[in-house]
Coordinates of C-alpha atoms in Angstrom, one line a residue:
M25 CA 20.9 89.7 208.4
E26 CA 23.8 87.8 209.8
R27 CA 23.1 84.2 210.2
L28 CA 25.1 82.5 213.0
I29 CA 24.6 78.8 213.2
M30 CA 24.7 77.7 216.8
S31 CA 26.1 74.2 217.0
T32 CA 24.0 71.9 219.2
K33 CA 27.1 69.7 219.9
Y34 CA 28.3 71.7 222.9
I35 CA 30.9 70.1 225.1
F36 CA 29.3 69.0 228.3
L37 CA 31.5 69.8 231.2
G38 CA 29.6 67.5 233.6
L39 CA 30.4 69.1 237.0
I40 CA 32.2 72.4 236.7
W41 CA 35.0 73.4 239.0
T42 CA 37.0 76.6 238.9
C43 CA 39.9 74.9 240.5
S44 CA 42.9 73.0 239.4
F45 CA 42.6 69.3 238.6
V46 CA 44.9 66.6 237.3
S47 CA 44.0 63.1 236.1
A48 CA 40.3 63.7 236.7
Q49 CA 40.7 64.6 240.3
V50 CA 40.4 67.9 242.2
S51 CA 41.6 69.2 245.5
I52 CA 38.7 69.2 247.9
D53 CA 39.6 72.4 249.7
R54 CA 39.6 74.2 246.3
A55 CA 36.4 72.6 244.9
T56 CA 33.4 74.9 244.4
V57 CA 31.1 71.9 244.5
N58 CA 29.3 71.1 247.8
M59 CA 30.7 67.7 248.9
D60 CA 27.6 67.0 251.0
Q61 CA 25.5 66.5 247.9
F62 CA 27.5 63.4 247.0
T63 CA 25.8 61.0 249.5
I64 CA 26.2 58.2 247.0
R65 CA 29.3 56.0 247.3
E66 CA 30.1 53.5 244.5
S67 CA 31.6 50.1 245.3
P68 CA 32.7 47.9 242.5
K69 CA 32.2 44.1 242.4
L70 CA 33.7 41.4 240.1
I71 CA 32.6 38.0 238.7
T72 CA 34.9 35.9 236.6
N73 CA 34.6 32.6 234.8
D74 CA 37.4 31.0 236.8
K75 CA 40.2 31.7 239.3
V76 CA 42.7 29.3 237.6
L77 CA 43.4 29.7 233.9
L78 CA 46.0 28.5 231.4
T79 CA 47.7 30.6 228.8
G80 CA 45.7 30.3 225.6
E81 CA 42.4 30.5 227.5
K82 CA 40.1 33.5 227.9
L83 CA 39.6 35.4 231.1
L84 CA 35.9 36.5 231.1
Y85 CA 34.5 38.9 233.6
K86 CA 31.7 41.2 234.6
I87 CA 32.0 44.4 236.6
F88 CA 29.1 45.6 238.9
S89 CA 29.4 49.1 240.2
M90 CA 27.1 49.1 243.3
S91 CA 25.7 52.2 244.9
N92 CA 25.6 52.9 248.6
P93 CA 22.9 53.5 249.8
V94 CA 21.5 50.7 247.8
R95 CA 18.9 51.4 245.1
K96 CA 20.4 54.8 244.4
K97 CA 21.4 55.3 240.8
V98 CA 25.0 54.7 240.0
V99 CA 26.5 57.9 238.5
S100 CA 29.5 56.5 236.7
T101 CA 29.2 55.6 233.0
I102 CA 32.9 54.5 232.7
G103 CA 34.5 51.6 234.5
Y104 CA 38.1 50.3 234.5
V105 CA 39.3 46.7 234.8
S106 CA 43.0 45.7 234.8
L107 CA 45.0 42.6 235.4
R108 CA 48.2 43.1 237.4
N109 CA 51.0 41.0 238.8
E110 CA 52.1 41.2 242.4
S111 CA 54.4 44.1 241.6
D112 CA 51.4 46.0 240.4
S113 CA 52.7 45.9 236.8
I114 CA 49.7 46.2 234.5
V115 CA 49.1 43.3 232.0
F116 CA 46.1 44.9 230.5
Q117 CA 43.7 47.7 231.3
H118 CA 40.2 47.9 229.8
R119 CA 38.1 51.0 229.7
L120 CA 34.4 50.0 229.7
K121 CA 31.1 51.7 229.0
L122 CA 28.8 51.1 232.0
K123 CA 25.1 50.6 231.5
D124 CA 23.2 50.8 234.8
G125 CA 26.5 50.3 236.5
K126 CA 27.4 47.1 234.7
S127 CA 29.7 46.0 231.9
V128 CA 31.5 42.9 230.6
G129 CA 34.9 42.1 229.1
A130 CA 37.3 39.3 227.9
Y131 CA 41.0 38.9 227.7
F132 CA 42.9 36.2 225.8
I133 CA 45.8 35.1 228.0
P134 CA 49.0 35.2 225.9
G135 CA 51.9 32.7 226.1
T136 CA 54.2 35.5 227.2
L137 CA 52.8 35.6 230.8
K138 CA 54.6 33.7 233.5
T139 CA 52.9 31.2 235.9
G140 CA 51.9 33.1 239.0
K141 CA 49.4 34.9 241.0
Y142 CA 47.7 38.0 239.5
H143 CA 44.9 40.2 240.5
L144 CA 42.0 41.5 238.5
I145 CA 41.1 44.9 239.7
A146 CA 37.9 46.9 238.9
Y147 CA 37.0 50.5 239.8
T148 CA 35.4 53.7 238.6
N149 CA 36.9 57.1 239.0
F150 CA 34.1 58.0 241.4
S151 CA 34.5 54.8 243.5
L152 CA 38.1 55.9 244.5
N153 CA 36.4 58.5 246.8
N154 CA 35.0 55.5 248.7
T155 CA 37.9 54.9 251.1
K156 CA 36.4 51.8 252.6
A157 CA 35.8 49.9 249.3
P158 CA 37.3 51.8 246.4
Y159 CA 37.9 48.9 244.1
A160 CA 37.3 45.2 243.7
K161 CA 40.3 42.9 243.7
S162 CA 40.0 39.2 242.7
P163 CA 42.9 36.8 242.7
I164 CA 43.7 35.0 239.3
Y165 CA 46.1 32.1 239.1
L166 CA 47.7 31.8 235.6
I167 CA 49.6 28.7 234.5
N168 CA 51.9 28.8 231.6
P169 CA 52.8 25.1 230.7
F170 CA 55.6 26.3 228.3
K171 CA 57.5 28.4 230.8
K172 CA 59.5 26.8 233.6
T173 CA 58.3 27.6 237.1
P174 CA 61.0 28.1 239.8
L175 CA 61.1 25.2 242.3
I176 CA 60.8 26.2 245.9
M177 CA 61.9 23.5 248.2
D178 CA 60.4 24.8 251.5
K179 CA 56.7 24.1 250.9
E180 CA 56.0 24.9 254.6
E181 CA 56.8 28.5 254.0
K182 CA 53.8 30.8 254.4
G183 CA 52.6 32.6 251.4
I184 CA 53.2 29.8 248.9
T185 CA 50.3 28.8 246.7
E186 CA 50.4 25.1 245.7
V187 CA 48.4 23.7 242.7
K188 CA 47.6 19.9 243.1
T189 CA 45.5 17.4 241.5
S190 CA 42.0 17.1 243.1
I191 CA 40.9 13.5 243.2
E192 CA 37.2 13.7 242.9
R193 CA 34.5 11.3 241.7
D194 CA 32.3 12.3 238.8
T195 CA 29.1 12.5 240.8
I196 CA 26.3 14.8 240.4
S197 CA 25.9 17.3 243.2
V198 CA 24.0 20.5 243.8
K199 CA 25.3 23.5 245.7
R200 CA 23.0 26.4 246.2
K201 CA 23.8 29.4 248.4
Y202 CA 20.3 30.7 248.1
D203 CA 17.9 27.9 247.4
E204 CA 14.9 30.2 247.3
V205 CA 16.5 32.4 244.5
A206 CA 16.7 30.1 241.5
G207 CA 16.6 26.4 240.7
L208 CA 18.8 25.0 238.0
E209 CA 17.9 21.7 236.3
T210 CA 19.1 19.9 233.2
D211 CA 17.0 17.5 231.1
K212 CA 19.7 14.8 231.7
K213 CA 22.5 14.1 234.1
V214 CA 24.9 12.5 231.7
Y215 CA 25.6 13.7 228.1
K216 CA 27.6 12.6 225.1
P217 CA 30.1 14.8 223.3
R218 CA 28.4 17.4 221.1
E219 CA 25.0 16.7 222.6
K220 CA 22.4 19.4 223.2
V221 CA 21.9 20.4 226.8
K222 CA 18.6 21.8 227.9
L223 CA 19.0 24.0 231.0
I224 CA 15.8 24.8 232.9
F225 CA 15.5 27.7 235.4
K226 CA 12.7 27.8 238.0
N227 CA 11.6 30.2 240.7
M228 CA 13.3 33.2 239.1
N229 CA 11.2 36.0 240.4
K230 CA 13.5 37.0 243.2
V231 CA 16.7 37.2 241.2
N232 CA 18.3 40.4 239.8
K233 CA 17.4 40.8 236.1
S234 CA 21.1 40.9 234.9
S235 CA 23.2 38.0 236.2
V236 CA 26.0 35.9 234.9
L237 CA 25.4 32.4 233.6
S238 CA 28.5 30.3 233.2
V239 CA 28.9 26.6 232.2
R240 CA 32.5 25.5 232.6
K241 CA 34.4 22.2 233.1
V242 CA 35.5 21.6 236.7
A243 CA 39.3 21.4 236.5
P244 CA 40.8 18.4 238.4
I245 CA 43.0 20.7 240.5
N246 CA 42.9 22.4 243.8
V247 CA 44.4 25.8 244.6
Y248 CA 44.2 28.1 247.5
S249 CA 41.5 30.6 246.5
E250 CA 40.9 33.8 248.3
E251 CA 37.5 35.5 248.3
E252 CA 37.1 38.7 246.4
I253 CA 39.1 41.5 248.2
N254 CA 38.0 45.1 248.6
E255 CA 40.8 46.9 250.3
P256 CA 40.8 50.3 252.0
F257 CA 42.4 53.1 249.9
N258 CA 44.7 55.6 251.6
N259 CA 43.3 58.7 249.9
E260 CA 42.8 60.7 253.1
Q261 CA 40.2 62.7 251.1
T262 CA 42.7 65.2 250.0
N263 CA 41.5 64.7 246.4
F264 CA 38.1 64.4 245.0
F265 CA 37.9 62.0 242.0
V266 CA 35.5 63.5 239.4
P267 CA 32.7 61.1 238.5
E268 CA 32.6 60.3 234.8
I269 CA 28.9 61.0 234.5
R270 CA 28.5 61.7 230.8
G271 CA 31.5 59.9 229.4
E272 CA 35.3 59.5 229.6
I273 CA 37.2 62.5 231.1
I274 CA 40.5 63.4 229.3
S275 CA 42.5 66.1 230.9
G276 CA 45.8 67.9 230.6
Y277 CA 47.5 71.3 231.0
I278 CA 49.4 74.0 229.2
Q279 CA 52.5 76.0 230.3
T280 CA 54.4 79.0 229.0
S281 CA 57.8 80.4 229.8
R282 CA 56.7 83.9 229.0
P283 CA 55.5 85.9 232.0
D284 CA 53.4 88.2 229.8
K285 CA 51.3 85.3 228.5
S286 CA 48.3 84.0 230.3
I287 CA 47.4 80.3 230.5
K288 CA 43.8 81.0 231.3
D289 CA 40.9 80.8 228.8
K290 CA 43.0 79.3 226.1
V291 CA 41.2 77.0 223.6
I292 CA 42.4 73.5 223.2
S293 CA 41.3 71.2 220.4
L294 CA 41.1 67.4 220.5
T295 CA 40.7 65.1 217.5
I296 CA 40.3 61.4 218.0
S297 CA 40.9 59.5 214.7
G298 CA 39.1 56.4 213.5
D299 CA 36.1 55.3 211.6
N300 CA 34.1 57.9 213.4
T301 CA 36.3 60.9 213.9
I302 CA 35.6 63.0 217.1
F303 CA 36.5 66.7 217.3
K304 CA 36.1 68.8 220.5
L305 CA 37.1 72.1 221.9
A306 CA 37.7 73.1 225.6
K307 CA 39.0 76.1 227.5
T308 CA 41.7 76.1 230.1
N309 CA 41.1 77.3 233.7
S310 CA 43.2 79.7 235.7
K311 CA 45.8 77.1 236.3
G312 CA 46.1 76.2 232.6
H313 CA 44.3 72.9 233.0
F314 CA 41.7 71.6 230.6
F315 CA 39.5 68.6 230.3
F316 CA 37.2 67.0 227.7
V317 CA 34.2 64.9 228.3
V318 CA 33.9 62.2 225.6
P319 CA 30.5 60.4 225.6
E320 CA 31.1 58.9 222.1
D321 CA 32.3 55.3 221.8
Y322 CA 35.7 54.8 220.2
T323 CA 38.3 52.1 220.2
K324 CA 42.0 52.4 220.6
A325 CA 43.0 55.4 218.5
N326 CA 45.6 58.1 217.9
S327 CA 44.5 61.6 219.0
I328 CA 45.8 65.1 218.4
F329 CA 45.8 67.8 221.0
Q330 CA 46.5 71.4 220.0
V331 CA 46.6 74.9 221.5
H332 CA 44.0 76.6 219.2
E333 CA 45.3 80.2 219.4
E334 CA 47.3 82.6 217.2
D335 CA 50.1 82.7 219.8
R336 CA 50.2 78.9 220.1
D337 CA 54.0 78.7 219.6
D338 CA 54.4 80.3 223.1
Y339 CA 52.8 77.4 224.8
S340 CA 53.6 73.7 225.6
L341 CA 50.9 71.1 226.1
E342 CA 50.8 67.9 228.1
V343 CA 48.1 65.3 228.5
N344 CA 47.6 63.5 231.8
T345 CA 48.0 59.8 232.1
V346 CA 45.3 58.3 234.3
V347 CA 46.6 55.1 235.9
F348 CA 45.3 54.0 239.4
R349 CA 48.0 52.5 241.5
Q350 CA 47.3 50.2 244.4
K351 CA 49.5 49.5 247.3
K352 CA 52.2 47.0 246.4
E353 CA 52.2 43.8 248.3
D354 CA 55.1 43.4 250.8
K355 CA 55.2 39.7 250.4
K356 CA 54.8 37.9 247.1
T357 CA 53.0 34.5 246.8
P358 CA 54.9 32.1 244.5
V359 CA 52.8 29.5 242.7
I360 CA 54.1 26.0 242.8
L361 CA 52.9 23.4 240.3
D362 CA 52.8 20.0 241.9
A363 CA 54.0 17.0 239.9
T364 CA 50.5 15.4 240.2
I365 CA 49.0 17.9 237.6
K366 CA 51.6 17.0 234.9
N367 CA 49.4 14.7 232.9
W368 CA 46.4 16.9 233.0
L369 CA 48.5 20.0 232.1
E370 CA 50.0 18.3 229.1
K371 CA 46.7 17.1 227.8
R372 CA 45.0 20.4 228.3
S373 CA 47.9 22.3 226.6
I374 CA 47.5 20.2 223.5
Q375 CA 43.8 20.7 223.4
L376 CA 44.3 24.5 223.7
Q377 CA 46.8 24.5 220.8
I378 CA 44.3 22.7 218.6
E379 CA 41.4 24.8 219.7
N380 CA 43.2 28.1 219.0
A381 CA 44.4 26.8 215.6
Y382 CA 40.8 26.7 214.5
Y383 CA 40.1 30.2 215.9
D384 CA 39.3 31.7 212.5
T385 CA 36.7 29.1 211.8
K386 CA 34.8 29.8 215.0
K387 CA 33.3 33.2 214.6
T388 CA 32.7 35.5 217.5
I389 CA 30.2 38.4 217.4
A390 CA 31.5 41.8 218.4
E391 CA 29.2 44.4 220.0
K392 CA 28.1 47.0 217.5
K393 CA 29.6 50.5 218.0
K394 CA 27.3 53.5 217.9
E395 CA 27.9 55.5 214.7
T396 CA 28.9 59.1 215.2
T397 CA 28.7 61.8 212.6
P398 CA 30.6 65.1 212.4
F399 CA 28.8 68.1 214.1
F400 CA 28.5 69.8 210.7
E401 CA 27.2 66.7 208.8
L402 CA 24.7 67.4 206.0
Q403 CA 25.3 71.2 206.2
G404 CA 26.8 73.1 203.4
K405 CA 27.9 71.5 200.1
N406 CA 30.0 68.4 199.7
Y407 CA 32.4 68.2 196.7
V408 CA 33.4 64.6 195.8
L409 CA 36.6 65.2 193.8
S410 CA 36.2 62.1 191.6
E411 CA 33.2 63.7 190.0
Y412 CA 35.2 66.6 188.7
N413 CA 38.2 67.0 186.4
H414 CA 41.5 66.2 188.1
F415 CA 43.8 69.1 189.2
P416 CA 47.3 68.6 190.3
T417 CA 47.3 71.1 193.2
M418 CA 44.9 72.1 196.0
K419 CA 45.1 75.8 194.8
E420 CA 43.7 74.8 191.5
V421 CA 41.0 72.6 193.2
F422 CA 39.8 75.6 195.2
V423 CA 39.9 77.9 192.1
E424 CA 38.2 75.5 189.6
I425 CA 35.9 73.4 191.8
I426 CA 35.2 74.8 195.2
E427 CA 32.8 77.7 195.3
N428 CA 32.9 80.7 197.7
V429 CA 36.3 79.9 199.2
G430 CA 39.5 81.7 198.3
I431 CA 43.2 81.5 199.1
R432 CA 44.7 84.9 200.0
K433 CA 48.3 85.9 200.7
R434 CA 49.0 87.6 204.0
K435 CA 52.2 88.6 205.8
E436 CA 52.1 85.5 207.9
G437 CA 51.4 83.3 204.9
E438 CA 48.5 82.0 202.9
K439 CA 45.0 82.1 204.3
F440 CA 41.7 80.5 203.4
V441 CA 38.8 82.9 203.4
M442 CA 35.0 82.4 203.0
I443 CA 33.7 84.6 200.1
T444 CA 30.5 86.5 200.9
T445 CA 27.9 86.5 198.2
G446 CA 24.9 88.7 197.7
T447 CA 24.1 91.9 199.6
D448 CA 24.2 90.4 203.1
K449 CA 26.4 93.2 204.6
D450 CA 26.0 92.0 208.2
R451 CA 28.1 88.9 207.3
S452 CA 31.2 91.0 207.2
L453 CA 31.3 91.0 211.0
F454 CA 32.2 87.2 211.0
S455 CA 33.7 86.9 207.6
K456 CA 36.9 88.4 208.9
M457 CA 37.3 85.5 211.2
D458 CA 39.2 82.4 210.1
P459 CA 37.3 79.4 208.9
L460 CA 37.5 76.1 210.7
I461 CA 39.8 73.8 208.6
L462 CA 39.8 70.1 209.3
I463 CA 41.5 67.2 207.5
D464 CA 40.0 63.9 208.7
G465 CA 38.8 65.8 211.7
V466 CA 42.3 67.1 212.6
L467 CA 42.4 70.9 213.2
I468 CA 44.6 72.7 210.6
Q469 CA 46.0 76.0 211.9
N470 CA 48.6 76.5 209.2
A471 CA 46.8 76.9 205.8
K472 CA 50.0 75.7 204.1
E473 CA 49.3 72.2 205.2
L474 CA 46.1 72.1 203.2
V475 CA 47.5 74.1 200.3
D476 CA 50.5 71.7 199.9
Y477 CA 48.3 68.5 200.3
D478 CA 48.1 66.1 197.3
P479 CA 44.6 66.2 195.8
K480 CA 45.0 62.6 194.7
K481 CA 44.6 61.6 198.4
V482 CA 41.4 63.6 198.9
E483 CA 38.0 61.9 198.7
S484 CA 35.8 64.9 199.3
I485 CA 35.7 68.5 200.6
R486 CA 32.6 69.8 202.5
I487 CA 32.1 73.6 202.6
V488 CA 29.9 75.3 205.1
N489 CA 29.8 78.9 203.9
E490 CA 28.1 80.4 207.0
S491 CA 29.3 81.7 210.3
Y492 CA 29.5 78.8 212.7
R493 CA 29.8 78.7 216.5
Y494 CA 31.3 75.6 218.0
G495 CA 32.1 75.5 221.7
P496 CA 34.0 78.7 222.7
K497 CA 34.9 79.6 219.1
I498 CA 33.1 81.4 216.2
Y499 CA 34.3 80.7 212.7
S500 CA 33.5 82.3 209.3
G501 CA 32.7 78.8 208.0
I502 CA 34.0 75.3 207.8
I503 CA 36.3 73.6 205.3
A504 CA 36.3 69.8 206.1
V505 CA 38.5 67.6 204.0
S506 CA 38.1 63.8 204.0
T507 CA 41.0 61.7 202.6
K508 CA 40.5 58.4 200.8
K509 CA 42.3 56.4 203.5
G510 CA 41.3 58.5 206.5
D511 CA 44.9 58.5 207.7
F512 CA 46.0 62.1 207.6
K513 CA 48.9 62.9 209.9
P514 CA 49.5 66.6 210.8
I515 CA 52.9 68.2 211.0
L516 CA 53.9 67.9 214.7
N517 CA 56.3 70.9 214.9
G518 CA 56.1 72.8 218.2
E519 CA 55.3 72.1 221.8
Y520 CA 51.7 73.2 221.4
I521 CA 50.7 70.1 219.5
K522 CA 50.8 66.5 220.8
E523 CA 49.9 63.1 219.4
V524 CA 48.7 60.7 222.0
E525 CA 47.4 57.2 221.8
L526 CA 44.1 56.9 223.6
Q527 CA 42.7 53.5 224.8
G528 CA 39.1 54.2 224.1
I529 CA 36.3 51.8 225.0
T530 CA 37.4 48.1 224.9
P531 CA 35.1 46.1 222.6
Y532 CA 33.6 42.9 223.8
K533 CA 33.1 39.8 221.7
K534 CA 30.7 37.1 222.7
I535 CA 32.3 33.7 223.1
Y536 CA 31.8 31.0 220.4
T537 CA 28.9 28.6 221.0
P538 CA 28.4 26.1 218.1
D539 CA 25.1 24.7 216.8
Y540 CA 25.7 21.1 215.9
T541 CA 22.7 20.9 213.7
D542 CA 25.1 22.4 211.2
K543 CA 26.9 19.4 209.7
K544 CA 29.7 21.6 208.4
L545 CA 31.1 21.5 212.0
D546 CA 31.4 17.7 212.1
R547 CA 35.1 17.7 211.2
I548 CA 36.2 20.8 213.3
P549 CA 37.7 19.8 216.6
D550 CA 35.9 21.1 219.7
Y551 CA 38.0 21.3 222.9
R552 CA 36.1 24.0 224.7
V553 CA 35.8 23.8 228.4
Q554 CA 33.8 27.0 228.6
L555 CA 30.6 25.7 227.1
F556 CA 28.4 28.8 227.8
W557 CA 28.9 32.3 229.1
D558 CA 26.2 34.9 229.2
P559 CA 27.2 37.9 231.4
E560 CA 23.9 39.6 230.7
F561 CA 21.6 36.8 231.4
I562 CA 18.1 38.3 231.6
L563 CA 15.8 36.7 234.2
D564 CA 12.5 38.2 233.0
S565 CA 10.1 35.4 234.1
E566 CA 9.7 32.8 236.8
S567 CA 11.0 30.1 234.4
K568 CA 13.4 30.1 231.5
T569 CA 15.1 27.6 229.2
V570 CA 18.6 27.8 227.8
N571 CA 20.2 25.4 225.2
F572 CA 23.8 24.8 224.4
Y573 CA 26.1 22.0 223.2
T574 CA 28.7 20.0 224.9
S575 CA 32.2 19.7 223.5
D576 CA 34.7 16.8 222.8
V577 CA 36.1 17.2 226.4
P578 CA 34.7 14.7 228.8
G579 CA 34.4 15.4 232.5
K580 CA 32.3 17.2 235.1
Y581 CA 30.8 20.5 234.3
E582 CA 29.5 23.2 236.6
I583 CA 26.5 25.4 235.8
K584 CA 26.8 28.6 237.8
L585 CA 24.3 31.5 238.1
S586 CA 25.7 34.4 240.0
G587 CA 25.2 38.1 240.4
Y588 CA 24.0 40.8 242.8
T589 CA 20.5 41.7 243.8
N590 CA 19.2 45.3 243.8
D591 CA 20.0 45.2 247.5
G592 CA 23.6 44.4 246.9
V593 CA 23.3 40.8 248.0
Y594 CA 25.5 38.2 246.2
I595 CA 23.6 35.3 244.7
N596 CA 25.1 32.0 243.6
S597 CA 23.3 28.9 242.4
T598 CA 25.1 25.9 241.0
N599 CA 24.4 22.5 239.5
Y600 CA 26.5 19.9 237.7
F601 CA 26.4 17.4 234.8
I602 CA 28.7 14.8 233.2
V603 CA 30.0 14.5 229.7
E604 CA 31.4 11.0 228.8

């Protein structure tokens, strides 16, 4: 009997609409979904390691996507954080995988940025439906000591931010917004450079179990600092922003100039290249729009989109660019550096240059990515070409090595066919269909690309000689070629195929924290001012102890525990110690 393998890797369409949508948003009046069921509103929050940073330092942050009503589960699994200048030009944008509505990130501030006021903005696609609080917006003041800052004479003019030296004694003080939440204590009040600090937490039972613990030097400067801003969004509810429930949504559309051609129900393929190649199929709706839901983790990578049809040359394909734009500020806020910070700025700049020069010796730990395997993995037979005699052409490889696959000449050109064996007559129904041909996960629709490929570049060929259903397509089998370098590039002839760079999930690296019991570190300079940063600090008991080491930078340091309770209440407990 005919054996049809049903792939379990179906493309999950999340919430299904029959309407047109662009950039993961749909028109409300056309949506078939009942809007009343979305009683949850998401509202993002941000916590950063500091408001004032120098080029050469790291901006560290955590995003909280809060639900309203509180205690309702946050639906989004993808969050977006971007740093923008006052003209809304994007310095960076991170796409983050949210776990229980939370995620963390870091950004090394390059020397190309100018001194000025910036904003860190956080949102989810779904939070943009919340017109009262669609995104979090936190001011960040960057200082570039190597670029001249324009001098503005009229310091009485409104809107000017002035950075001055803060004359403050190195005294130990405690500032707790919620004394009943958590007590922070250190085993000493004054430490020497590279000395171990023992931090003790007490009365932790009322604190959210995922908070931010930061230990950072108090900079001897003052700057006007706004509270976190969450501005209204002029959406007018004409669009519904689709929640990314199961993963990232990637959308686009096809067009045709031929009136006799339909743009509905056309199959689109997506290949995301990388260490773990991702291959997906989707169908267009009545407006020619398509979207993919990508739950898999991947970093910045090239992707290939194709119209997967025999008449593909009659279509053009476009991929939507998803960039949220806020309202531009009418009045900019220049940042003026007062002469009183000159000595501090010069000293700190030298320290940063030395610290970054030893970057390679101070290892950071990257989060492990989840490994993904092809949907056909372990099925069929895998031919590793190095285990066989070498043949100069792919035709000879398929004749001499690969079983049950043939190359046939047709009017439209050469074709690969799966060869039926035995007396299984029912297989003829599906054997007339084309096999799915992939090279490094990239769909091959013109067999000539594989026929003309150099066998010296091929690592292995996996053959699944059985009918296979994947998404909306049924194939007579699978021919999956893996190259040695994994860098196959298809021929990009035609408007039906597009190569697009996708951002992917931004990886996070934990900051460097030395252990000075290791004597190998004795001769390595240590000019850290961020002594400790744990954005996923777990408060799982009434008391807890944390250890870290001071650096070679003397001064006053702040210990800050911050976060949000399950009721959406902001908590903030602080304490201080001295290094001298």
